[in-house]
Coordinates of C-alpha atoms in Angstrom, one line a residue:
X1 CA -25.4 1.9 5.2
X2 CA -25.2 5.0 3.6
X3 CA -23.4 5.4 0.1
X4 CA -22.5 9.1 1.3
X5 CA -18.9 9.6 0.1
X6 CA -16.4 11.3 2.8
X7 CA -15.3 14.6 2.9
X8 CA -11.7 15.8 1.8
X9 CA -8.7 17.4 3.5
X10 CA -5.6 19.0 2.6
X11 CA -2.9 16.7 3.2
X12 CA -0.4 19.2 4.1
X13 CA 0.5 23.0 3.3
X14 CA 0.2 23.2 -0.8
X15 CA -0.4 19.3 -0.7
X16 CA -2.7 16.8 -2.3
X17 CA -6.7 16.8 -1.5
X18 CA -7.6 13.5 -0.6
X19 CA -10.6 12.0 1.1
X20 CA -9.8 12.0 4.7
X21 CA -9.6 8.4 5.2
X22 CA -7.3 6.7 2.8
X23 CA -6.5 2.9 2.1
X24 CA -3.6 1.1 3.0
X25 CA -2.9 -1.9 0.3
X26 CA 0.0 -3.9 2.0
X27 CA -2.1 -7.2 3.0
X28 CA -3.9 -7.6 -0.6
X29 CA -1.1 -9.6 -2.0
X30 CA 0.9 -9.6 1.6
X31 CA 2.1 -9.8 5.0
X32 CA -1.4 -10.6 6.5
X33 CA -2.0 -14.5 4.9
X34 CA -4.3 -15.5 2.2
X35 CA -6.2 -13.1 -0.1
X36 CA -8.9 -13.0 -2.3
X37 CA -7.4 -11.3 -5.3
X38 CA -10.6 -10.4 -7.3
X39 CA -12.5 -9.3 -3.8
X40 CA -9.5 -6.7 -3.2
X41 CA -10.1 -5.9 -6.8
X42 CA -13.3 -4.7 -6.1
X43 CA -12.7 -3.3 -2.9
X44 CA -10.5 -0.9 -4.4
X45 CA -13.5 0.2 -6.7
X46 CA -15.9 0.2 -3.9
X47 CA -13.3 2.8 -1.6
X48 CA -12.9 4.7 -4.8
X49 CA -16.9 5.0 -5.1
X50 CA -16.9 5.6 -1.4
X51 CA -14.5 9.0 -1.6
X52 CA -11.3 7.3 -1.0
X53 CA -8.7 8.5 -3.0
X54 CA -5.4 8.0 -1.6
X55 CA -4.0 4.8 -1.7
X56 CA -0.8 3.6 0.2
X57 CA 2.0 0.3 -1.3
X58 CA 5.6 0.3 -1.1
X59 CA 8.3 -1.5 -2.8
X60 CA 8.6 -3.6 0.4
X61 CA 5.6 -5.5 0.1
X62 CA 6.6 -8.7 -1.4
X63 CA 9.3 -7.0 -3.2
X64 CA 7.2 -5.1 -5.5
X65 CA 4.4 -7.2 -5.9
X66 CA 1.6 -5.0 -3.8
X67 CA 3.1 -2.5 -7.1
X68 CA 2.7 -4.3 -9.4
X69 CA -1.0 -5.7 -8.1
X70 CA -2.3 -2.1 -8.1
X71 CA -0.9 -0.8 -11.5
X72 CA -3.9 -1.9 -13.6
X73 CA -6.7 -0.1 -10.8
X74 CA -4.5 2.9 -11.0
X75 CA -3.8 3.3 -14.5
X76 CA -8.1 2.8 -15.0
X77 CA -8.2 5.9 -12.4
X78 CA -5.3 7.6 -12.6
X79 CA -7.2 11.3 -12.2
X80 CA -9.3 10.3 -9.9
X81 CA -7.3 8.9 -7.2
X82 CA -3.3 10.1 -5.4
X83 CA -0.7 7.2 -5.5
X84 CA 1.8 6.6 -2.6
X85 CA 4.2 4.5 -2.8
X86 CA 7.6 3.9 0.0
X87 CA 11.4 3.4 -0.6
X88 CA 14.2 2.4 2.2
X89 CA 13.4 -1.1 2.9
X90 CA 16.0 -2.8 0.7
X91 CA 15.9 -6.5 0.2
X92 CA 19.4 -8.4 -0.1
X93 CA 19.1 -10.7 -3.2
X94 CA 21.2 -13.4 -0.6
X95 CA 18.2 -13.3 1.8
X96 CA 15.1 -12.2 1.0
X97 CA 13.6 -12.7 4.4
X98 CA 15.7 -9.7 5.7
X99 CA 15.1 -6.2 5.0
X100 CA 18.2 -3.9 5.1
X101 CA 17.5 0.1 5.4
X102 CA 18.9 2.4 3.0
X103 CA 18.6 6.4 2.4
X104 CA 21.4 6.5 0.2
X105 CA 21.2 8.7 -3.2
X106 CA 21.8 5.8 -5.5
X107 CA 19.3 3.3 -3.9
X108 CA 16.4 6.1 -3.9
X109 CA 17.6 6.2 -7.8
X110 CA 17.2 2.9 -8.2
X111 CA 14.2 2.8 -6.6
X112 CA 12.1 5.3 -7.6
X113 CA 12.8 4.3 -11.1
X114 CA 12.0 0.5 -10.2
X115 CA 8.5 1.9 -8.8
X116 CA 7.7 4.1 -11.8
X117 CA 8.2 0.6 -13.6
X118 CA 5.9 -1.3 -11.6
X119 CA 3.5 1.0 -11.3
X120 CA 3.5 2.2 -14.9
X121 CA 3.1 5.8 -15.0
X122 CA 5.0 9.0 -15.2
X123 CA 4.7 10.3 -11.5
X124 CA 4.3 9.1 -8.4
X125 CA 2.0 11.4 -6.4
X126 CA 3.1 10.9 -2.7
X127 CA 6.7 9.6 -2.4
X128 CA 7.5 8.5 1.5
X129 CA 10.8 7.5 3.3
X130 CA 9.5 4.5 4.5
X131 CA 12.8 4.0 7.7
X132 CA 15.3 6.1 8.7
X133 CA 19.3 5.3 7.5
X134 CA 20.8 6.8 11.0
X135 CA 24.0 6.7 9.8
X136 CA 22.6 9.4 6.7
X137 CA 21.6 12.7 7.1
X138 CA 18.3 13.0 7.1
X139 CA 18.7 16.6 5.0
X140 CA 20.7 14.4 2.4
X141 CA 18.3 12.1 1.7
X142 CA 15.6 14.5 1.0
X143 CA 17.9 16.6 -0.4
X144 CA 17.7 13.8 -3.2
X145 CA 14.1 13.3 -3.1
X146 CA 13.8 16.8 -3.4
X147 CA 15.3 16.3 -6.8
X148 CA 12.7 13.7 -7.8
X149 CA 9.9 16.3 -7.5
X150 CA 12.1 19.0 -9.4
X151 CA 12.7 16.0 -12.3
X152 CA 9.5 15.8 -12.4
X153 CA 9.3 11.9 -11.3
X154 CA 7.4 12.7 -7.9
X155 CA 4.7 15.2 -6.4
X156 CA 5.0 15.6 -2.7
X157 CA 7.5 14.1 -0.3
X158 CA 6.0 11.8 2.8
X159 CA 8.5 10.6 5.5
X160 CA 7.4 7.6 8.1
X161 CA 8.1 6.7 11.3
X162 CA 10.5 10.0 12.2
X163 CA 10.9 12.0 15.2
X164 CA 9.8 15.7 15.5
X165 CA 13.5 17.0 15.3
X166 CA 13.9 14.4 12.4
X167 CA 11.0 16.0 10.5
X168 CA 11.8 19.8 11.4
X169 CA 15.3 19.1 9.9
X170 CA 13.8 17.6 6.4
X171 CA 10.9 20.6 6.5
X172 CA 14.2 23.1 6.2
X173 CA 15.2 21.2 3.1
X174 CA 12.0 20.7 1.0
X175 CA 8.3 20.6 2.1
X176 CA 6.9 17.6 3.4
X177 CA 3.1 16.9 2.8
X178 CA 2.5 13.9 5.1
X179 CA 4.3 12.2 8.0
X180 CA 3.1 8.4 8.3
X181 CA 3.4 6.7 11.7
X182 CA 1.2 4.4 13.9
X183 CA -1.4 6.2 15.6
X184 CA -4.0 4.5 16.9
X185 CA -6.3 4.3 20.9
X186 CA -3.3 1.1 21.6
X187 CA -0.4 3.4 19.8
X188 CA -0.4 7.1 20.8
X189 CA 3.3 7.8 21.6
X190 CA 3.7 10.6 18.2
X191 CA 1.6 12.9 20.3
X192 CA 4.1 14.3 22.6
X193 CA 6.8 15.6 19.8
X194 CA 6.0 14.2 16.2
X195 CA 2.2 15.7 16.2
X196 CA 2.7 18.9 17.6
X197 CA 5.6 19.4 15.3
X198 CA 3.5 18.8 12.4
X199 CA 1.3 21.2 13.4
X200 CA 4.0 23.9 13.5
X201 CA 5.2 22.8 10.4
X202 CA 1.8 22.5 8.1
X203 CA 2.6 18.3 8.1
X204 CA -0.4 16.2 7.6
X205 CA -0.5 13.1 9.4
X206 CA -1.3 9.8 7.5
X207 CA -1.7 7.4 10.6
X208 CA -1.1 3.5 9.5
X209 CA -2.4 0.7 11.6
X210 CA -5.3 3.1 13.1
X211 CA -6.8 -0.4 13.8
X212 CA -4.1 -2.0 15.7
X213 CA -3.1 -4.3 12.8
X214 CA -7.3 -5.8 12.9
X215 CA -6.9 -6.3 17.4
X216 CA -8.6 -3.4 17.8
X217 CA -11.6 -5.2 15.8
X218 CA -12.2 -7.9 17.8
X219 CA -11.1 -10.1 14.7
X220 CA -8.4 -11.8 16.8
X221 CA -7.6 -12.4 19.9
X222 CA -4.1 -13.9 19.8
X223 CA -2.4 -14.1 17.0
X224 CA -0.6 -17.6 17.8
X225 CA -3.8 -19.3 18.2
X226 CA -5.8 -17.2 15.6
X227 CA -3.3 -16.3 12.7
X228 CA -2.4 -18.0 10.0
X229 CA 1.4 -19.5 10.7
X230 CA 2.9 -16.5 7.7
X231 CA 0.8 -14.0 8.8
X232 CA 3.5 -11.4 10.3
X233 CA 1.0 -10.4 13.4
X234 CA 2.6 -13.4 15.0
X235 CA 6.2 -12.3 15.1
X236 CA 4.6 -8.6 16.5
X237 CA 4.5 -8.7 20.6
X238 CA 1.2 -6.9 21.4
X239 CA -0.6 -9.8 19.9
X240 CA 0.9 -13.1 21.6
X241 CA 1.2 -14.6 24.4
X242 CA 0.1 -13.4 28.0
X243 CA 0.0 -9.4 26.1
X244 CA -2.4 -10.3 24.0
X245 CA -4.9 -11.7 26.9
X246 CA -3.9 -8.5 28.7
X247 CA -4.6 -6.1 25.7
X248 CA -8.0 -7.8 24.5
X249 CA -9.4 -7.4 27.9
X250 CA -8.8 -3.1 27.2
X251 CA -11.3 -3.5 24.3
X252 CA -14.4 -3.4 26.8
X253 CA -15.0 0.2 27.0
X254 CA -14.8 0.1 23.0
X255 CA -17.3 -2.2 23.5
X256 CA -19.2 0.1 25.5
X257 CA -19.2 3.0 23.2
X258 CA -19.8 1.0 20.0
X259 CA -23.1 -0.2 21.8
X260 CA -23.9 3.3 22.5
X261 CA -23.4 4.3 18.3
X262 CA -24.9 1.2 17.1
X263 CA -21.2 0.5 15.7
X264 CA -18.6 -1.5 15.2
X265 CA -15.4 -1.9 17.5
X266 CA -13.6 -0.5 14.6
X267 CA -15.8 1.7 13.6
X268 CA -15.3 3.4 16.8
X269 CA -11.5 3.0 16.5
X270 CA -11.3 4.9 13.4
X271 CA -14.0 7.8 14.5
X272 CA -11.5 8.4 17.3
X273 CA -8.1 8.6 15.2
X274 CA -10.7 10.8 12.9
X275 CA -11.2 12.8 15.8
X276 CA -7.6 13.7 16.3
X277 CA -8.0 16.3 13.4
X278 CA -9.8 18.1 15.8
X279 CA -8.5 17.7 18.5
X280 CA -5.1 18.9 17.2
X281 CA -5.8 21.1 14.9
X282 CA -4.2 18.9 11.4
X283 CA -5.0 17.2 8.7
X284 CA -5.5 13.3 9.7
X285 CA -6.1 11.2 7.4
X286 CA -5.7 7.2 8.3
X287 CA -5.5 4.2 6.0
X288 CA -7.0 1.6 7.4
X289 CA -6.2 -1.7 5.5
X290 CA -8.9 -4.1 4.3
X291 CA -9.1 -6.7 1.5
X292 CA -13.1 -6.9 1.8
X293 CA -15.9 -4.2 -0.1
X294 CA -17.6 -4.8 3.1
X295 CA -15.2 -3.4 5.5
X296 CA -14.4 -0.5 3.1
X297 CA -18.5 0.3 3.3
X298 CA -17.6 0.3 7.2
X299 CA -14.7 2.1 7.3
X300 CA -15.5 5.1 5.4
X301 CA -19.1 5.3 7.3
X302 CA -16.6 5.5 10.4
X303 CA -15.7 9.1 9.6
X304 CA -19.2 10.1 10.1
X305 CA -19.2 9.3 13.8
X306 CA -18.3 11.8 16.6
X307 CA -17.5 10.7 19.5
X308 CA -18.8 12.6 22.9
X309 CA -16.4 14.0 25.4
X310 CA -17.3 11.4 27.8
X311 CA -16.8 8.3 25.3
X312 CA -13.7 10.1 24.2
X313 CA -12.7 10.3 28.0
X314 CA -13.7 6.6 28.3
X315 CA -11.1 5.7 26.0
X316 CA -8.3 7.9 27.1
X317 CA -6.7 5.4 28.9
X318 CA -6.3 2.1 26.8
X319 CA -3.1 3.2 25.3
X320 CA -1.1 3.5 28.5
X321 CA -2.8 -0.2 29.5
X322 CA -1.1 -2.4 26.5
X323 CA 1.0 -4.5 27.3
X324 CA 4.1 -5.2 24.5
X325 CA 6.1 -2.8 21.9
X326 CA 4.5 -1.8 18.6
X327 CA 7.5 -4.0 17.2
X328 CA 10.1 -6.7 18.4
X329 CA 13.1 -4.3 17.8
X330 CA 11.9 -0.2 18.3
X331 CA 14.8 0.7 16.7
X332 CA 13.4 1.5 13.2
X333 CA 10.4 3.7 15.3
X334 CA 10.3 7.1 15.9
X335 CA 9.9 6.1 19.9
X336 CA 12.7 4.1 19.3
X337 CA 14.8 7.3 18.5
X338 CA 12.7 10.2 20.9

């Protein structure tokens, strides 16, 4: 496998150039069962080596711990690489099991200061709404972001999981550099308002879960039978019961065109959300999760691949085949809201 490191891209108008495949750091320390801790060490230097420079945390995972794990790696790096880190998931002290969503000015306060803390440095590069507050305006709360970049405590803006009037509203208050939502061959419901919006706007797309949360890798094949009991795949509907026989049976003609590249299911899976760069005309850059130097190696050689019109037409129609919600409640989704 080549050592070739990927190209870069623009995330945004006037934002940050990253390589255009990022890496999302939630399951090193969380959500997704046991880790490794000195093998996701090293996998952060291997993405770094490989051209990956943006990498994606929030305060949510495991209450600022994923922070707080990636502090010494980004302090060692800290010109070489674009940090992105997430507010609004709040956790009440009484219960931390629940997550309560808040856009309110003093909780992004609080907040950002609690991540400059835990990350330990002076600015955070890429600053994301992580979930809308409905009953907020979304022009107040970037309104007070907005004010974190002129204080000089954040970079660029980021918003995640919004709709397309959602994210024209906050673009007429302050520019936003990325818009994070699922996007993925099982998840393509941003296309019809979200991505053309971003388009209009000059938004770049920062697609999480481009690997349908590891199904779209063949690595499982339902999540009650597979998954460890506290990894959060089992509480997600896609992935249990008779939807996940239904949706690991649409992962043939991946099959097929992996043969056909000599790749990997998700190799393929990632050359097609690469391909959505071009075929919509914006920056796209995914972060794939991993906690392994080995997947890394195969990620990044995934944005080398170009997929044909026919193997592109091949897997057109998976997403309107899967059976089960991206989430139990939609609610906190942009779908939810369209």
């Amino acid at each position: 496998m080549t050592d070739s490191r990927i190209a870069t891209a623009e995330l945004g108008t006037g934002g940050p150039e990253v390589g255009v495949q990022g890496l999302g750091c939630m399951g090193m320390s969380f959500a997704y069962g046991p880790t490794d801790a000195g093998e996701a060490r090293a996998t952060l230097e291997r993405a770094l080596e490989l051209g990956v420079t943006l990498y994606d945390t929030a305060d949510a995972y495991g209450n600022g711990d994923n922070e707080e794990f990636l502090s010494p790696f980004f302090k060692a790096h800290r010109d070489e690489l674009v940090i992105a880190t997430k507010f609004a998931l709040s956790i009440p002290p009484e219960d931390p099991t629940k997550r309560v969503i808040r856009n309110d000015a003093p909780y992004i306060r609080q907040a950002v200061e609690a991540s400059l803390k835990r990350l330990d440095v002076d600015v955070i590069d890429l600053y994301y709404m992580h979930r809308r507050d409905v009953n907020i305006p979304i022009e107040d709360t970037v309104g007070v972001m907005a004010d974190l970049v002129r204080e000089g405590k954040v970079k660029h803006l980021g918003l995640s999981e919004v709709t397309a009037g959602e994210l024209r509203a906050a673009q007429a208050v302050h520019p936003i550099a990325a818009l994070q939502s699922e996007w993925s061959l099982f998840s393509r419901d941003i296309e019809t308002g979200v991505v053309p919006a971003a388009k209009e706007l000059g938004v770049g797309l920062v697609p999480y879960s481009p690997l349908g949360r590891g199904f779209l890798t063949g690595s499982f094949a339902n999540a009650d039978k597979d998954l460890t009991a506290d990894d959060f795949r089992r509480q997600q509907p896609r992935f249990t019961g008779d939807n996940a026989a239904v949706n690991a049976a649409l992962l043939e003609p991946v099959r097929t065109v992996a043969a056909a590249h000599g790749a990997s299911l998700g190799q393929i899976a990632l050359a097609w959300v690469q391909q959505r760069a071009a075929v919509h005309g914006l920056a796209v850059v995914p972060i794939p999760g991993t906690r392994k130097r080995t997947r890394a190696e195969e990620n990044t050689a995934a944005t080398r691949i170009v997929l044909t019109d026919d193997e592109l037409a091949l897997l057109e129609p998976i997403a309107g085949q899967v059976a089960g919600d991206r989430y139990a409640d939609m609610r906190f989704s942009s779908a939810g809201r369209e």
